[in-house]
Amino acid sequence: MSVTTAVFQQGKRVRFLWLALPMLLTPILLSQSAWPPETVLRQGIEFMGSSFIIICIAGRCWASLYVGGRKNRQLITDGPYQFTRNPLYFFSSLGLAGIGLTFGSFAIAAFYFLFGYLVFAYVSARESVALDGLFGDAYREYRHKVPAFFPRLRRSACNVAHQLPMTFNPVALKRTAIDSSCFLLAIPASKLIESLQLARLLKPVLHLF
């Protein structure tokens, strides 16, 4: 895959995310958690959401340690790539679910996770075709042993000949950490929206569990 093609695909993904932003914002702007803020259950759900976001950031940085600077150049089957072929996409979807939970709603969390799953499943399917062309039998063996999205808890026994030592790419890690930290904005945003709703400046239409 050429650098030009990779950049073009990345540009399309960014444009798609901007187009999808209104759809993602609508549930949190027009709804309110069915559980009152002071209840233990609501606080537990929000804590779970924050935990998911932290796991998302840590997981994406973990994957970046292995894939940074080597994507589409070498077949990576070690680290988190032993458990899922797309750890960055899985952890990103987990982060999206965490955003929904910080707003105190399992329904929004499920919607966000499903959205991430469907988008990343489409992207990873297209990437799989490219990787098959780049790495041939080695990738087909890897694809046969490792699931595409949901991690398999046991370590997959891929051919060690395809595994490479971890290389630290500080630029890639820094970029991933900065990008992933955007998920943290959901925490103060949820408090802001809650305050606006309490002040009746933002009127929720739905109450979601």
mmCIF file of C-alpha atoms in Angstrom:
data_model
loop_
_atom_site.group_PDB
_atom_site.id
_atom_site.type_symbol
_atom_site.label_atom_id
_atom_site.label_comp_id
_atom_site.label_asym_id
_atom_site.label_seq_id
_atom_site.Cartn_x
_atom_site.Cartn_y
_atom_site.Cartn_z
ATOM 1 C CA MET A 1 0.000 0.000 0.000
ATOM 2 C CA SER A 2 1.482 3.343 -0.983
ATOM 3 C CA VAL A 3 1.863 6.264 1.404
ATOM 4 C CA THR A 4 -0.476 8.309 -0.804
ATOM 5 C CA THR A 5 -3.201 5.673 -0.561
ATOM 6 C CA ALA A 6 -2.791 5.421 3.207
ATOM 7 C CA VAL A 7 -3.066 9.188 3.615
ATOM 8 C CA PHE A 8 -6.107 9.296 1.346
ATOM 9 C CA GLN A 9 -7.847 6.604 3.404
ATOM 10 C CA GLN A 10 -7.014 8.429 6.624
ATOM 11 C CA GLY A 11 -8.486 11.619 5.178
ATOM 12 C CA LYS A 12 -11.714 9.810 4.348
ATOM 13 C CA ARG A 13 -11.936 8.451 7.884
ATOM 14 C CA VAL A 14 -11.503 11.917 9.403
ATOM 15 C CA ARG A 15 -14.197 13.381 7.136
ATOM 16 C CA PHE A 16 -16.542 10.528 8.014
ATOM 17 C CA LEU A 17 -16.055 11.098 11.746
ATOM 18 C CA TRP A 18 -16.840 14.794 11.352
ATOM 19 C CA LEU A 19 -20.009 13.903 9.427
ATOM 20 C CA ALA A 20 -20.981 11.370 12.105
ATOM 21 C CA LEU A 21 -20.398 13.823 14.971
ATOM 22 C CA PRO A 22 -23.960 15.277 14.986
ATOM 23 C CA MET A 23 -25.392 11.739 15.166
ATOM 24 C CA LEU A 24 -23.134 10.939 18.118
ATOM 25 C CA LEU A 25 -23.916 14.172 19.953
ATOM 26 C CA THR A 26 -27.695 13.936 19.552
ATOM 27 C CA PRO A 27 -28.298 11.223 22.208
ATOM 28 C CA ILE A 28 -26.374 13.077 24.935
ATOM 29 C CA LEU A 29 -27.867 16.492 24.137
ATOM 30 C CA LEU A 30 -31.483 15.329 23.913
ATOM 31 C CA SER A 31 -31.532 12.770 26.704
ATOM 32 C CA GLN A 32 -30.913 12.448 30.418
ATOM 33 C CA SER A 33 -29.951 9.493 32.577
ATOM 34 C CA ALA A 34 -32.952 7.823 34.194
ATOM 35 C CA TRP A 35 -30.913 7.420 37.377
ATOM 36 C CA PRO A 36 -30.632 10.540 39.601
ATOM 37 C CA PRO A 37 -27.053 11.893 39.936
ATOM 38 C CA GLU A 38 -26.914 11.333 43.703
ATOM 39 C CA THR A 39 -27.665 7.588 43.587
ATOM 40 C CA VAL A 40 -24.920 5.023 44.159
ATOM 41 C CA LEU A 41 -25.896 3.216 40.949
ATOM 42 C CA ARG A 42 -25.481 6.360 38.834
ATOM 43 C CA GLN A 43 -22.106 7.096 40.394
ATOM 44 C CA GLY A 44 -21.052 3.497 39.801
ATOM 45 C CA ILE A 45 -22.017 3.713 36.124
ATOM 46 C CA GLU A 46 -20.054 6.936 35.709
ATOM 47 C CA PHE A 47 -17.039 5.385 37.448
ATOM 48 C CA MET A 48 -17.284 2.424 35.080
ATOM 49 C CA GLY A 49 -17.302 4.846 32.158
ATOM 50 C CA SER A 50 -14.177 6.603 33.399
ATOM 51 C CA SER A 51 -12.507 3.211 33.859
ATOM 52 C CA PHE A 52 -13.364 2.195 30.293
ATOM 53 C CA ILE A 53 -11.835 5.431 29.012
ATOM 54 C CA ILE A 54 -8.626 4.850 30.978
ATOM 55 C CA ILE A 55 -8.452 1.276 29.627
ATOM 56 C CA CYS A 56 -9.009 2.674 26.128
ATOM 57 C CA ILE A 57 -6.106 5.111 26.440
ATOM 58 C CA ALA A 58 -3.786 2.512 27.976
ATOM 59 C CA GLY A 59 -4.762 -0.122 25.400
ATOM 60 C CA ARG A 60 -4.251 2.190 22.446
ATOM 61 C CA CYS A 61 -0.824 3.232 23.762
ATOM 62 C CA TRP A 62 0.054 -0.445 24.313
ATOM 63 C CA ALA A 63 -0.827 -1.224 20.697
ATOM 64 C CA SER A 64 1.109 1.819 19.494
ATOM 65 C CA LEU A 65 4.284 0.449 21.101
ATOM 66 C CA TYR A 66 4.118 -2.472 18.663
ATOM 67 C CA VAL A 67 2.605 -0.946 15.531
ATOM 68 C CA GLY A 68 4.048 2.576 15.616
ATOM 69 C CA GLY A 69 5.933 3.269 12.399
ATOM 70 C CA ARG A 70 5.563 -0.286 11.094
ATOM 71 C CA LYS A 71 1.939 -0.446 9.920
ATOM 72 C CA ASN A 72 1.615 -1.862 6.393
ATOM 73 C CA ARG A 73 5.384 -2.437 6.340
ATOM 74 C CA GLN A 74 5.674 -5.424 8.673
ATOM 75 C CA LEU A 75 3.180 -8.006 9.887
ATOM 76 C CA ILE A 76 2.723 -7.436 13.618
ATOM 77 C CA THR A 77 1.503 -10.447 15.592
ATOM 78 C CA ASP A 78 2.920 -9.757 19.055
ATOM 79 C CA GLY A 79 1.766 -7.766 22.085
ATOM 80 C CA PRO A 80 -1.976 -6.974 21.921
ATOM 81 C CA TYR A 81 -1.982 -8.264 18.342
ATOM 82 C CA GLN A 82 -1.775 -11.786 19.765
ATOM 83 C CA PHE A 83 -5.315 -11.403 21.110
ATOM 84 C CA THR A 84 -7.052 -9.359 18.405
ATOM 85 C CA ARG A 85 -5.981 -8.260 14.941
ATOM 86 C CA ASN A 86 -7.334 -4.765 15.568
ATOM 87 C CA PRO A 87 -6.571 -3.742 19.164
ATOM 88 C CA LEU A 88 -6.667 -0.028 18.321
ATOM 89 C CA TYR A 89 -10.211 -0.388 16.991
ATOM 90 C CA PHE A 90 -11.343 -2.558 19.915
ATOM 91 C CA PHE A 91 -9.998 -0.172 22.549
ATOM 92 C CA SER A 92 -11.449 2.816 20.676
ATOM 93 C CA SER A 93 -14.898 1.186 20.722
ATOM 94 C CA LEU A 94 -14.446 0.501 24.430
ATOM 95 C CA GLY A 95 -13.655 4.198 24.880
ATOM 96 C CA LEU A 96 -16.827 5.141 23.009
ATOM 97 C CA ALA A 97 -18.824 2.915 25.353
ATOM 98 C CA GLY A 98 -17.072 4.638 28.255
ATOM 99 C CA ILE A 99 -18.267 8.005 26.979
ATOM 100 C CA GLY A 100 -21.860 6.768 27.057
ATOM 101 C CA LEU A 101 -21.403 5.466 30.599
ATOM 102 C CA THR A 102 -20.019 8.792 31.849
ATOM 103 C CA PHE A 103 -23.420 10.225 30.923
ATOM 104 C CA GLY A 104 -25.030 7.580 33.141
ATOM 105 C CA SER A 105 -26.651 5.583 30.357
ATOM 106 C CA PHE A 106 -26.185 1.951 29.356
ATOM 107 C CA ALA A 107 -28.308 2.645 26.272
ATOM 108 C CA ILE A 108 -25.988 5.389 24.979
ATOM 109 C CA ALA A 109 -22.961 3.254 25.830
ATOM 110 C CA ALA A 110 -24.368 0.343 23.814
ATOM 111 C CA PHE A 111 -25.206 2.649 20.889
ATOM 112 C CA TYR A 112 -21.713 4.153 20.864
ATOM 113 C CA PHE A 113 -20.016 0.758 21.124
ATOM 114 C CA LEU A 114 -22.165 -0.643 18.311
ATOM 115 C CA PHE A 115 -21.387 2.404 16.175
ATOM 116 C CA GLY A 116 -17.655 1.923 16.745
ATOM 117 C CA TYR A 117 -17.892 -1.797 16.076
ATOM 118 C CA LEU A 118 -19.726 -1.362 12.760
ATOM 119 C CA VAL A 119 -17.446 1.422 11.507
ATOM 120 C CA PHE A 120 -14.236 -0.329 12.497
ATOM 121 C CA ALA A 121 -15.477 -3.686 11.190
ATOM 122 C CA TYR A 122 -15.947 -2.088 7.775
ATOM 123 C CA VAL A 123 -12.532 -0.403 7.900
ATOM 124 C CA SER A 124 -10.732 -3.529 9.137
ATOM 125 C CA ALA A 125 -12.354 -5.650 6.406
ATOM 126 C CA ARG A 126 -10.934 -3.319 3.757
ATOM 127 C CA GLU A 127 -7.548 -3.305 5.481
ATOM 128 C CA SER A 128 -7.597 -7.098 5.638
ATOM 129 C CA VAL A 129 -7.717 -7.277 1.862
ATOM 130 C CA ALA A 130 -4.701 -4.970 1.625
ATOM 131 C CA LEU A 131 -2.760 -6.939 4.253
ATOM 132 C CA ASP A 132 -3.515 -10.179 2.451
ATOM 133 C CA GLY A 133 -1.958 -8.705 -0.661
ATOM 134 C CA LEU A 134 1.054 -7.406 1.250
ATOM 135 C CA PHE A 135 1.898 -10.441 3.388
ATOM 136 C CA GLY A 136 0.171 -13.374 1.691
ATOM 137 C CA ASP A 137 0.333 -16.727 3.506
ATOM 138 C CA ALA A 138 1.807 -15.210 6.664
ATOM 139 C CA TYR A 139 -1.207 -12.936 7.068
ATOM 140 C CA ARG A 140 -3.679 -15.703 6.217
ATOM 141 C CA GLU A 141 -2.154 -17.890 8.926
ATOM 142 C CA TYR A 142 -2.385 -15.004 11.390
ATOM 143 C CA ARG A 143 -5.986 -14.218 10.368
ATOM 144 C CA HIS A 144 -6.943 -17.860 10.898
ATOM 145 C CA LYS A 145 -5.593 -17.889 14.474
ATOM 146 C CA VAL A 146 -6.481 -14.417 15.790
ATOM 147 C CA PRO A 147 -9.999 -12.866 15.869
ATOM 148 C CA ALA A 148 -10.602 -9.632 13.999
ATOM 149 C CA PHE A 149 -12.159 -7.566 16.780
ATOM 150 C CA PHE A 150 -13.189 -9.120 20.099
ATOM 151 C CA PRO A 151 -10.032 -10.301 21.872
ATOM 152 C CA ARG A 152 -9.435 -13.952 22.565
ATOM 153 C CA LEU A 153 -8.255 -14.171 26.164
ATOM 154 C CA ARG A 154 -5.705 -16.893 25.569
ATOM 155 C CA ARG A 155 -2.508 -16.035 23.766
ATOM 156 C CA SER A 156 -2.558 -17.148 20.114
ATOM 157 C CA ALA A 157 0.337 -19.356 19.062
ATOM 158 C CA CYS A 158 1.430 -17.534 15.907
ATOM 159 C CA ASN A 159 4.582 -18.518 14.094
ATOM 160 C CA VAL A 160 7.464 -16.856 15.944
ATOM 161 C CA ALA A 161 9.134 -16.254 12.590
ATOM 162 C CA HIS A 162 6.548 -13.554 11.955
ATOM 163 C CA GLN A 163 7.006 -11.925 15.363
ATOM 164 C CA LEU A 164 9.337 -8.983 15.661
ATOM 165 C CA PRO A 165 10.897 -7.306 18.693
ATOM 166 C CA MET A 166 9.003 -4.301 20.026
ATOM 167 C CA THR A 167 10.425 -1.030 18.775
ATOM 168 C CA PHE A 168 9.721 2.183 20.654
ATOM 169 C CA ASN A 169 8.544 5.015 18.425
ATOM 170 C CA PRO A 170 8.134 8.075 20.677
ATOM 171 C CA VAL A 171 6.453 10.150 17.953
ATOM 172 C CA ALA A 172 3.786 7.518 17.267
ATOM 173 C CA LEU A 173 3.251 6.889 20.984
ATOM 174 C CA LYS A 174 2.889 10.611 21.709
ATOM 175 C CA ARG A 175 0.407 11.052 18.860
ATOM 176 C CA THR A 176 -1.640 8.081 20.045
ATOM 177 C CA ALA A 177 -1.613 9.299 23.652
ATOM 178 C CA ILE A 178 -2.767 12.782 22.620
ATOM 179 C CA ASP A 179 -5.487 11.453 20.318
ATOM 180 C CA SER A 180 -6.692 8.971 22.940
ATOM 181 C CA SER A 181 -6.781 11.627 25.661
ATOM 182 C CA CYS A 182 -9.635 13.292 23.790
ATOM 183 C CA PHE A 183 -11.862 10.578 25.273
ATOM 184 C CA LEU A 184 -11.249 12.167 28.681
ATOM 185 C CA LEU A 185 -13.144 15.269 27.559
ATOM 186 C CA ALA A 186 -16.341 13.264 28.006
ATOM 187 C CA ILE A 187 -15.953 13.432 31.798
ATOM 188 C CA PRO A 188 -16.143 17.254 32.194
ATOM 189 C CA ALA A 189 -18.573 17.418 29.255
ATOM 190 C CA SER A 190 -21.010 15.122 31.068
ATOM 191 C CA LYS A 191 -20.883 17.372 34.142
ATOM 192 C CA LEU A 192 -21.404 20.477 32.005
ATOM 193 C CA ILE A 193 -24.433 19.021 30.242
ATOM 194 C CA GLU A 194 -25.835 17.844 33.575
ATOM 195 C CA SER A 195 -25.471 21.386 34.959
ATOM 196 C CA LEU A 196 -27.189 22.875 31.917
ATOM 197 C CA GLN A 197 -30.068 20.436 32.315
ATOM 198 C CA LEU A 198 -30.447 21.247 36.012
ATOM 199 C CA ALA A 199 -30.466 24.960 35.134
ATOM 200 C CA ARG A 200 -33.153 24.207 32.509
ATOM 201 C CA LEU A 201 -30.959 25.668 29.784
ATOM 202 C CA LEU A 202 -30.941 22.298 28.068
ATOM 203 C CA LYS A 203 -34.176 20.334 28.068
ATOM 204 C CA PRO A 204 -33.885 16.542 27.726
ATOM 205 C CA VAL A 205 -36.474 14.801 25.564
ATOM 206 C CA LEU A 206 -35.751 11.239 26.713
ATOM 207 C CA HIS A 207 -34.764 9.568 29.960
ATOM 208 C CA LEU A 208 -32.497 6.614 29.178
ATOM 209 C CA PHE A 209 -31.270 3.810 31.361
#
